[in-house]
């Protein structure tokens, strides 16, 4: 029998995804490209300092990523998570580090984007205006919209040095999961890289030990913390990996 991830009738499943789940859809991962995103250094486009130094350059970068992501389609790994949700409902919770919308487009509903969303923007001054859907491209400083309060509109992206979003909810879900499945993330960026340690190290009084699994073509930095590592491309192996009891 092939190895599988067994999910019992009352198990709660926490899934963490990273860039690797979208790789087969054609969205390049970060570290596989030597820290370069299509010729941009991460520090030049994905930090609050970069935004302060050059709004135009940062918007050009995110405009390009919007353009590229709109051309991509969900792959079998995204669909496998959506199918699992339709089978076990809200016993599945997905936290993604990805800013693309491929998981929603595959049908996932119970999903948190801890690093923000590519197709949303917000006021840089946090004046209370809501985050809004935005699929536009801004190529020059003159095109960058302003909020009603007068401040500039920025991408709804968590940059290096900023706090991840919805961490209270994420922590609650880690605390009550029975199975954790981590897919396509190199284990370099915290706090996400610590989730597996939090799940397996939490207070076990009266609870079964959390089973933790990694799925991806190479061992992540934190591979040693998992119950089991399944090596392979997510789109190829995830659809056949999960077995409901
Ligand atoms: N299926 C599954 N995993 C894959 C696939 C695939 N087809 N192809 C590549 N991978 C794996 C790689 O082996 C690697 O471990 O995806 C991982 C991608 O790692 P990173 O590029 O480091 O991406 P990620 O871990 O998601 O980065 C975390 O860092 O730059 C920031 O905010 C950004 O959310 C991002 C965070
Ligand atoms: Zn504002």
mmCIF file of C-alpha atoms and ligand atoms in Angstrom:
data_model
loop_
_atom_site.group_PDB
_atom_site.id
_atom_site.type_symbol
_atom_site.label_atom_id
_atom_site.label_comp_id
_atom_site.label_asym_id
_atom_site.label_seq_id
_atom_site.Cartn_x
_atom_site.Cartn_y
_atom_site.Cartn_z
ATOM 1 C CA UNK A 1 0.000 0.000 0.000
ATOM 2 C CA UNK A 2 1.245 3.491 -0.798
ATOM 3 C CA UNK A 3 1.994 5.819 2.101
ATOM 4 C CA UNK A 4 -0.900 8.136 2.849
ATOM 5 C CA UNK A 5 -1.958 10.821 5.273
ATOM 6 C CA UNK A 6 -4.854 9.317 7.247
ATOM 7 C CA UNK A 7 -7.553 11.690 8.425
ATOM 8 C CA UNK A 8 -9.998 10.372 11.015
ATOM 9 C CA UNK A 9 -13.716 11.294 11.162
ATOM 10 C CA UNK A 10 -13.199 13.903 13.903
ATOM 11 C CA UNK A 11 -9.684 15.100 12.990
ATOM 12 C CA UNK A 12 -9.071 18.783 12.450
ATOM 13 C CA UNK A 13 -6.539 19.483 9.712
ATOM 14 C CA UNK A 14 -4.296 22.541 9.536
ATOM 15 C CA UNK A 15 -2.625 23.136 6.160
ATOM 16 C CA UNK A 16 0.208 25.599 5.586
ATOM 17 C CA UNK A 17 1.141 26.312 1.983
ATOM 18 C CA UNK A 18 4.101 28.152 0.475
ATOM 19 C CA UNK A 19 5.320 29.184 -2.941
ATOM 20 C CA UNK A 20 5.891 25.550 -3.967
ATOM 21 C CA UNK A 21 2.167 24.795 -4.272
ATOM 22 C CA UNK A 22 1.890 27.383 -7.045
ATOM 23 C CA UNK A 23 5.153 26.436 -8.805
ATOM 24 C CA UNK A 24 3.428 24.004 -11.184
ATOM 25 C CA UNK A 25 0.986 26.786 -12.084
ATOM 26 C CA UNK A 26 3.937 28.797 -13.377
ATOM 27 C CA UNK A 27 4.509 31.208 -10.474
ATOM 28 C CA UNK A 28 8.224 31.128 -9.623
ATOM 29 C CA UNK A 29 9.179 30.398 -5.992
ATOM 30 C CA UNK A 30 11.434 32.835 -4.138
ATOM 31 C CA UNK A 31 14.490 30.940 -3.115
ATOM 32 C CA UNK A 32 14.622 28.701 -6.172
ATOM 33 C CA UNK A 33 15.487 31.813 -8.153
ATOM 34 C CA UNK A 34 18.522 32.801 -6.025
ATOM 35 C CA UNK A 35 16.610 35.424 -4.090
ATOM 36 C CA UNK A 36 15.792 37.193 -7.326
ATOM 37 C CA UNK A 37 12.241 37.746 -8.436
ATOM 38 C CA UNK A 38 12.401 38.346 -12.182
ATOM 39 C CA UNK A 39 15.484 40.491 -11.804
ATOM 40 C CA UNK A 40 14.415 42.290 -8.609
ATOM 41 C CA UNK A 41 16.203 41.856 -5.285
ATOM 42 C CA UNK A 42 13.757 41.136 -2.459
ATOM 43 C CA UNK A 43 15.083 44.037 -0.354
ATOM 44 C CA UNK A 44 14.435 46.462 -3.223
ATOM 45 C CA UNK A 45 10.760 45.643 -3.544
ATOM 46 C CA UNK A 46 9.437 43.808 -0.480
ATOM 47 C CA UNK A 47 10.310 45.939 2.550
ATOM 48 C CA UNK A 48 8.782 49.099 4.063
ATOM 49 C CA UNK A 49 12.143 50.780 3.419
ATOM 50 C CA UNK A 50 11.924 49.940 -0.275
ATOM 51 C CA UNK A 51 8.424 51.437 -0.390
ATOM 52 C CA UNK A 52 9.627 54.636 1.282
ATOM 53 C CA UNK A 53 12.631 54.878 -1.027
ATOM 54 C CA UNK A 54 10.842 54.228 -4.319
ATOM 55 C CA UNK A 55 7.045 53.819 -4.478
ATOM 56 C CA UNK A 56 7.086 53.620 -8.242
ATOM 57 C CA UNK A 57 9.536 50.738 -8.384
ATOM 58 C CA UNK A 58 7.598 48.767 -5.762
ATOM 59 C CA UNK A 59 4.322 49.272 -7.647
ATOM 60 C CA UNK A 60 5.974 48.292 -10.946
ATOM 61 C CA UNK A 61 7.062 45.049 -9.325
ATOM 62 C CA UNK A 62 3.629 44.212 -7.872
ATOM 63 C CA UNK A 63 1.931 45.273 -11.106
ATOM 64 C CA UNK A 64 4.120 42.788 -12.952
ATOM 65 C CA UNK A 65 3.271 40.059 -10.454
ATOM 66 C CA UNK A 66 -0.450 40.855 -10.815
ATOM 67 C CA UNK A 67 -0.137 40.603 -14.559
ATOM 68 C CA UNK A 68 1.736 37.290 -14.428
ATOM 69 C CA UNK A 69 -0.532 35.716 -11.794
ATOM 70 C CA UNK A 70 -3.675 36.526 -13.794
ATOM 71 C CA UNK A 71 -2.320 34.342 -16.594
ATOM 72 C CA UNK A 72 -1.829 31.322 -14.304
ATOM 73 C CA UNK A 73 -4.338 28.619 -13.439
ATOM 74 C CA UNK A 74 -4.766 26.486 -10.305
ATOM 75 C CA UNK A 75 -3.063 23.074 -10.452
ATOM 76 C CA UNK A 76 -4.117 19.673 -9.046
ATOM 77 C CA UNK A 77 -2.648 20.505 -5.608
ATOM 78 C CA UNK A 78 -4.894 23.577 -5.243
ATOM 79 C CA UNK A 79 -7.873 21.491 -6.377
ATOM 80 C CA UNK A 80 -6.991 18.692 -3.936
ATOM 81 C CA UNK A 81 -7.227 21.136 -1.009
ATOM 82 C CA UNK A 82 -10.546 22.517 -2.260
ATOM 83 C CA UNK A 83 -11.868 18.947 -2.630
ATOM 84 C CA UNK A 84 -10.729 18.084 0.894
ATOM 85 C CA UNK A 85 -12.608 21.124 2.198
ATOM 86 C CA UNK A 86 -15.764 20.036 0.420
ATOM 87 C CA UNK A 87 -15.406 16.641 2.155
ATOM 88 C CA UNK A 88 -14.527 17.660 5.707
ATOM 89 C CA UNK A 89 -15.847 21.238 5.764
ATOM 90 C CA UNK A 90 -14.532 23.500 8.470
ATOM 91 C CA UNK A 91 -12.420 20.742 9.990
ATOM 92 C CA UNK A 92 -9.941 21.946 7.340
ATOM 93 C CA UNK A 93 -8.206 25.280 7.804
ATOM 94 C CA UNK A 94 -5.693 26.551 5.255
ATOM 95 C CA UNK A 95 -3.090 29.197 5.996
ATOM 96 C CA UNK A 96 -1.086 30.316 2.998
ATOM 97 C CA UNK A 97 2.064 32.387 2.733
ATOM 98 C CA UNK A 98 1.192 32.954 -0.913
ATOM 99 C CA UNK A 99 -0.308 36.187 -2.137
ATOM 100 C CA UNK A 100 -1.742 34.712 -5.352
ATOM 101 C CA UNK A 101 -5.444 33.774 -5.514
ATOM 102 C CA UNK A 102 -5.050 30.285 -6.993
ATOM 103 C CA UNK A 103 -6.433 28.506 -3.910
ATOM 104 C CA UNK A 104 -9.632 30.605 -3.971
ATOM 105 C CA UNK A 105 -9.910 30.084 -7.716
ATOM 106 C CA UNK A 106 -9.735 26.308 -7.114
ATOM 107 C CA UNK A 107 -12.619 26.646 -4.624
ATOM 108 C CA UNK A 108 -11.016 26.965 -1.161
ATOM 109 C CA UNK A 109 -13.138 28.988 1.276
ATOM 110 C CA UNK A 110 -11.663 28.594 4.766
ATOM 111 C CA UNK A 111 -8.357 30.260 3.942
ATOM 112 C CA UNK A 112 -6.117 32.908 5.493
ATOM 113 C CA UNK A 113 -3.415 34.792 3.563
ATOM 114 C CA UNK A 114 -0.900 35.518 6.313
ATOM 115 C CA UNK A 115 1.359 37.497 3.944
ATOM 116 C CA UNK A 116 -1.426 39.486 2.289
ATOM 117 C CA UNK A 117 -3.057 39.319 -1.124
ATOM 118 C CA UNK A 118 -1.724 40.346 -4.503
ATOM 119 C CA UNK A 119 -5.108 41.490 -5.803
ATOM 120 C CA UNK A 120 -5.880 43.799 -2.887
ATOM 121 C CA UNK A 121 -4.615 47.274 -1.961
ATOM 122 C CA UNK A 122 -5.028 49.587 1.014
ATOM 123 C CA UNK A 123 -4.193 53.030 2.350
ATOM 124 C CA UNK A 124 -0.564 53.286 3.437
ATOM 125 C CA UNK A 125 -1.595 55.479 6.378
ATOM 126 C CA UNK A 126 -3.993 52.898 7.834
ATOM 127 C CA UNK A 127 -6.606 55.655 8.132
ATOM 128 C CA UNK A 128 -9.453 53.173 8.599
ATOM 129 C CA UNK A 129 -10.433 52.818 4.939
ATOM 130 C CA UNK A 130 -11.050 49.175 4.084
ATOM 131 C CA UNK A 131 -8.704 46.947 2.148
ATOM 132 C CA UNK A 132 -10.126 46.740 -1.384
ATOM 133 C CA UNK A 133 -9.925 44.450 -4.412
ATOM 134 C CA UNK A 134 -7.513 45.902 -6.967
ATOM 135 C CA UNK A 135 -6.368 44.183 -10.164
ATOM 136 C CA UNK A 136 -4.832 47.315 -11.711
ATOM 137 C CA UNK A 137 -1.270 48.013 -12.800
ATOM 138 C CA UNK A 138 0.537 51.169 -11.745
ATOM 139 C CA UNK A 139 3.578 51.830 -13.901
ATOM 140 C CA UNK A 140 4.459 55.406 -12.966
ATOM 141 C CA UNK A 141 4.419 57.438 -9.763
ATOM 142 C CA UNK A 142 1.697 59.645 -11.249
ATOM 143 C CA UNK A 143 -0.627 56.639 -11.607
ATOM 144 C CA UNK A 144 -0.431 55.584 -7.965
ATOM 145 C CA UNK A 145 -3.875 56.301 -6.495
ATOM 146 C CA UNK A 146 -4.417 58.213 -3.292
ATOM 147 C CA UNK A 147 -6.865 57.431 -0.505
ATOM 148 C CA UNK A 148 -9.640 59.827 0.524
ATOM 149 C CA UNK A 149 -7.364 60.815 3.425
ATOM 150 C CA UNK A 150 -4.669 61.946 0.985
ATOM 151 C CA UNK A 151 -2.157 59.156 1.650
ATOM 152 C CA UNK A 152 -0.900 56.808 -1.044
ATOM 153 C CA UNK A 153 -2.423 53.418 -1.822
ATOM 154 C CA UNK A 154 -0.008 50.506 -1.270
ATOM 155 C CA UNK A 155 -0.178 46.797 -2.083
ATOM 156 C CA UNK A 156 -1.937 44.694 0.599
ATOM 157 C CA UNK A 157 1.227 42.661 1.080
ATOM 158 C CA UNK A 158 3.098 41.836 4.289
ATOM 159 C CA UNK A 159 6.640 42.950 3.640
ATOM 160 C CA UNK A 160 9.744 41.785 5.486
ATOM 161 C CA UNK A 161 9.723 43.465 8.884
ATOM 162 C CA UNK A 162 5.904 43.716 9.032
ATOM 163 C CA UNK A 163 3.543 41.573 11.107
ATOM 164 C CA UNK A 164 1.804 38.636 9.414
ATOM 165 C CA UNK A 165 -1.992 38.934 9.236
ATOM 166 C CA UNK A 166 -4.639 37.105 11.285
ATOM 167 C CA UNK A 167 -2.116 35.421 13.559
ATOM 168 C CA UNK A 168 -4.624 35.061 16.435
ATOM 169 C CA UNK A 169 -6.863 32.932 14.284
ATOM 170 C CA UNK A 170 -3.909 30.962 12.914
ATOM 171 C CA UNK A 171 -2.628 30.217 16.429
ATOM 172 C CA UNK A 172 -6.079 29.064 17.531
ATOM 173 C CA UNK A 173 -6.247 26.668 14.611
ATOM 174 C CA UNK A 174 -2.745 25.315 15.301
ATOM 175 C CA UNK A 175 -3.751 24.740 18.913
ATOM 176 C CA UNK A 176 -6.727 22.589 18.012
ATOM 177 C CA UNK A 177 -5.501 20.640 14.985
ATOM 178 C CA UNK A 178 -4.859 16.887 14.978
ATOM 179 C CA UNK A 179 -3.046 16.792 11.625
ATOM 180 C CA UNK A 180 -0.771 19.435 10.122
ATOM 181 C CA UNK A 181 0.169 19.299 6.427
ATOM 182 C CA UNK A 182 2.828 21.733 5.180
ATOM 183 C CA UNK A 183 3.189 22.047 1.416
ATOM 184 C CA UNK A 184 5.909 23.698 -0.689
ATOM 185 C CA UNK A 185 7.664 26.020 1.727
ATOM 186 C CA UNK A 186 11.409 26.034 2.347
ATOM 187 C CA UNK A 187 11.163 26.660 6.105
ATOM 188 C CA UNK A 188 13.236 29.865 5.921
ATOM 189 C CA UNK A 189 10.683 32.497 6.893
ATOM 190 C CA UNK A 190 9.266 32.746 10.410
ATOM 191 C CA UNK A 191 6.780 32.568 12.010
ATOM 192 C CA UNK A 192 5.436 30.097 9.411
ATOM 193 C CA UNK A 193 8.551 27.930 9.682
ATOM 194 C CA UNK A 194 7.801 27.511 13.413
ATOM 195 C CA UNK A 195 4.220 26.260 13.029
ATOM 196 C CA UNK A 196 5.328 22.618 12.937
ATOM 197 C CA UNK A 197 7.284 23.110 16.169
ATOM 198 C CA UNK A 198 4.323 24.846 17.829
ATOM 199 C CA UNK A 199 1.956 22.048 16.801
ATOM 200 C CA UNK A 200 4.159 19.212 17.983
ATOM 201 C CA UNK A 201 5.328 21.023 21.120
ATOM 202 C CA UNK A 202 2.001 22.283 22.405
ATOM 203 C CA UNK A 203 0.533 21.077 25.662
ATOM 204 C CA UNK A 204 -0.639 17.553 24.979
ATOM 205 C CA UNK A 205 -2.747 17.042 28.118
ATOM 206 C CA UNK A 206 -5.628 14.794 27.122
ATOM 207 C CA UNK A 207 -4.902 15.241 23.420
ATOM 208 C CA UNK A 208 -3.376 12.886 20.910
ATOM 209 C CA UNK A 209 -0.033 13.876 19.466
ATOM 210 C CA UNK A 210 -0.355 16.019 16.347
ATOM 211 C CA UNK A 211 0.766 14.209 13.181
ATOM 212 C CA UNK A 212 2.786 16.567 10.988
ATOM 213 C CA UNK A 213 3.587 16.043 7.301
ATOM 214 C CA UNK A 214 5.626 17.898 4.694
ATOM 215 C CA UNK A 215 4.948 17.659 0.947
ATOM 216 C CA UNK A 216 7.441 18.981 -1.614
ATOM 217 C CA UNK A 217 10.273 17.946 -3.937
ATOM 218 C CA UNK A 218 13.072 18.638 -1.438
ATOM 219 C CA UNK A 219 13.522 18.517 2.305
ATOM 220 C CA UNK A 220 12.813 21.903 3.920
ATOM 221 C CA UNK A 221 15.139 23.465 6.524
ATOM 222 C CA UNK A 222 12.844 22.264 9.328
ATOM 223 C CA UNK A 223 12.400 18.741 7.866
ATOM 224 C CA UNK A 224 13.516 17.073 11.102
ATOM 225 C CA UNK A 225 10.471 18.399 12.959
ATOM 226 C CA UNK A 226 7.930 16.486 10.834
ATOM 227 C CA UNK A 227 6.420 13.071 11.540
ATOM 228 C CA UNK A 228 6.944 12.268 7.866
ATOM 229 C CA UNK A 229 8.243 14.002 4.738
ATOM 230 C CA UNK A 230 6.677 13.099 1.359
ATOM 231 C CA UNK A 231 9.078 13.997 -1.433
ATOM 232 C CA UNK A 232 7.521 14.985 -4.755
ATOM 233 C CA UNK A 233 5.801 17.803 -6.595
ATOM 234 C CA UNK A 234 2.611 18.838 -4.817
ATOM 235 C CA UNK A 235 0.494 18.714 -7.981
ATOM 236 C CA UNK A 236 1.653 15.185 -8.656
ATOM 237 C CA UNK A 237 1.497 13.590 -5.209
ATOM 238 C CA UNK A 238 -0.964 15.568 -3.050
ATOM 239 C CA UNK A 239 -4.143 14.424 -4.857
ATOM 240 C CA UNK A 240 -3.355 10.770 -4.020
ATOM 241 C CA UNK A 241 -1.868 11.313 -0.592
ATOM 242 C CA UNK A 242 -4.843 12.004 1.642
ATOM 243 C CA UNK A 243 -7.084 9.181 2.827
ATOM 244 C CA UNK A 244 -10.261 9.820 4.815
ATOM 245 C CA UNK A 245 -11.011 7.100 7.381
HETATM 246 N N1 LIG B 1 5.537 21.262 -5.174
HETATM 247 C C1 LIG B 1 5.797 21.495 -3.863
HETATM 248 N N2 LIG B 1 6.844 22.236 -3.451
HETATM 249 C C2 LIG B 1 7.641 22.760 -4.394
HETATM 250 C C3 LIG B 1 7.427 22.579 -5.770
HETATM 251 C C4 LIG B 1 6.317 21.776 -6.154
HETATM 252 N N3 LIG B 1 6.049 21.531 -7.433
HETATM 253 N N4 LIG B 1 8.408 23.241 -6.447
HETATM 254 C C5 LIG B 1 9.189 23.820 -5.521
HETATM 255 N N5 LIG B 1 8.739 23.518 -4.272
HETATM 256 C C6 LIG B 1 9.296 23.905 -2.974
HETATM 257 C C7 LIG B 1 10.785 24.103 -2.956
HETATM 258 O O1 LIG B 1 11.420 22.865 -2.742
HETATM 259 C C8 LIG B 1 10.944 25.049 -1.773
HETATM 260 O O2 LIG B 1 11.131 24.338 -0.583
HETATM 261 O O3 LIG B 1 8.746 25.150 -2.634
HETATM 262 C C9 LIG B 1 9.607 25.766 -1.693
HETATM 263 C C10 LIG B 1 9.661 27.236 -2.045
HETATM 264 O O4 LIG B 1 10.400 27.887 -1.048
HETATM 265 P P1 LIG B 1 10.517 29.466 -1.017
HETATM 266 O O5 LIG B 1 10.840 29.952 -2.378
HETATM 267 O O6 LIG B 1 11.452 29.800 0.083
HETATM 268 O O7 LIG B 1 9.037 29.953 -0.685
HETATM 269 P P2 LIG B 1 8.292 30.080 0.699
HETATM 270 O O8 LIG B 1 8.821 29.111 1.695
HETATM 271 O O9 LIG B 1 6.837 30.055 0.403
HETATM 272 O O10 LIG B 1 8.691 31.538 1.150
HETATM 273 C C11 LIG B 1 8.148 32.042 2.330
HETATM 274 O O11 LIG B 1 9.215 34.148 2.000
HETATM 275 O O12 LIG B 1 9.879 35.653 0.423
HETATM 276 C C12 LIG B 1 8.981 35.401 1.418
HETATM 277 O O13 LIG B 1 6.863 36.333 1.828
HETATM 278 C C13 LIG B 1 7.555 35.465 0.968
HETATM 279 O O14 LIG B 1 5.728 34.001 1.515
HETATM 280 C C14 LIG B 1 7.080 34.039 1.154
HETATM 281 C C15 LIG B 1 7.983 33.530 2.259
HETATM 282 ZN ZN1 LIG B 2 -6.328 56.680 3.967
#
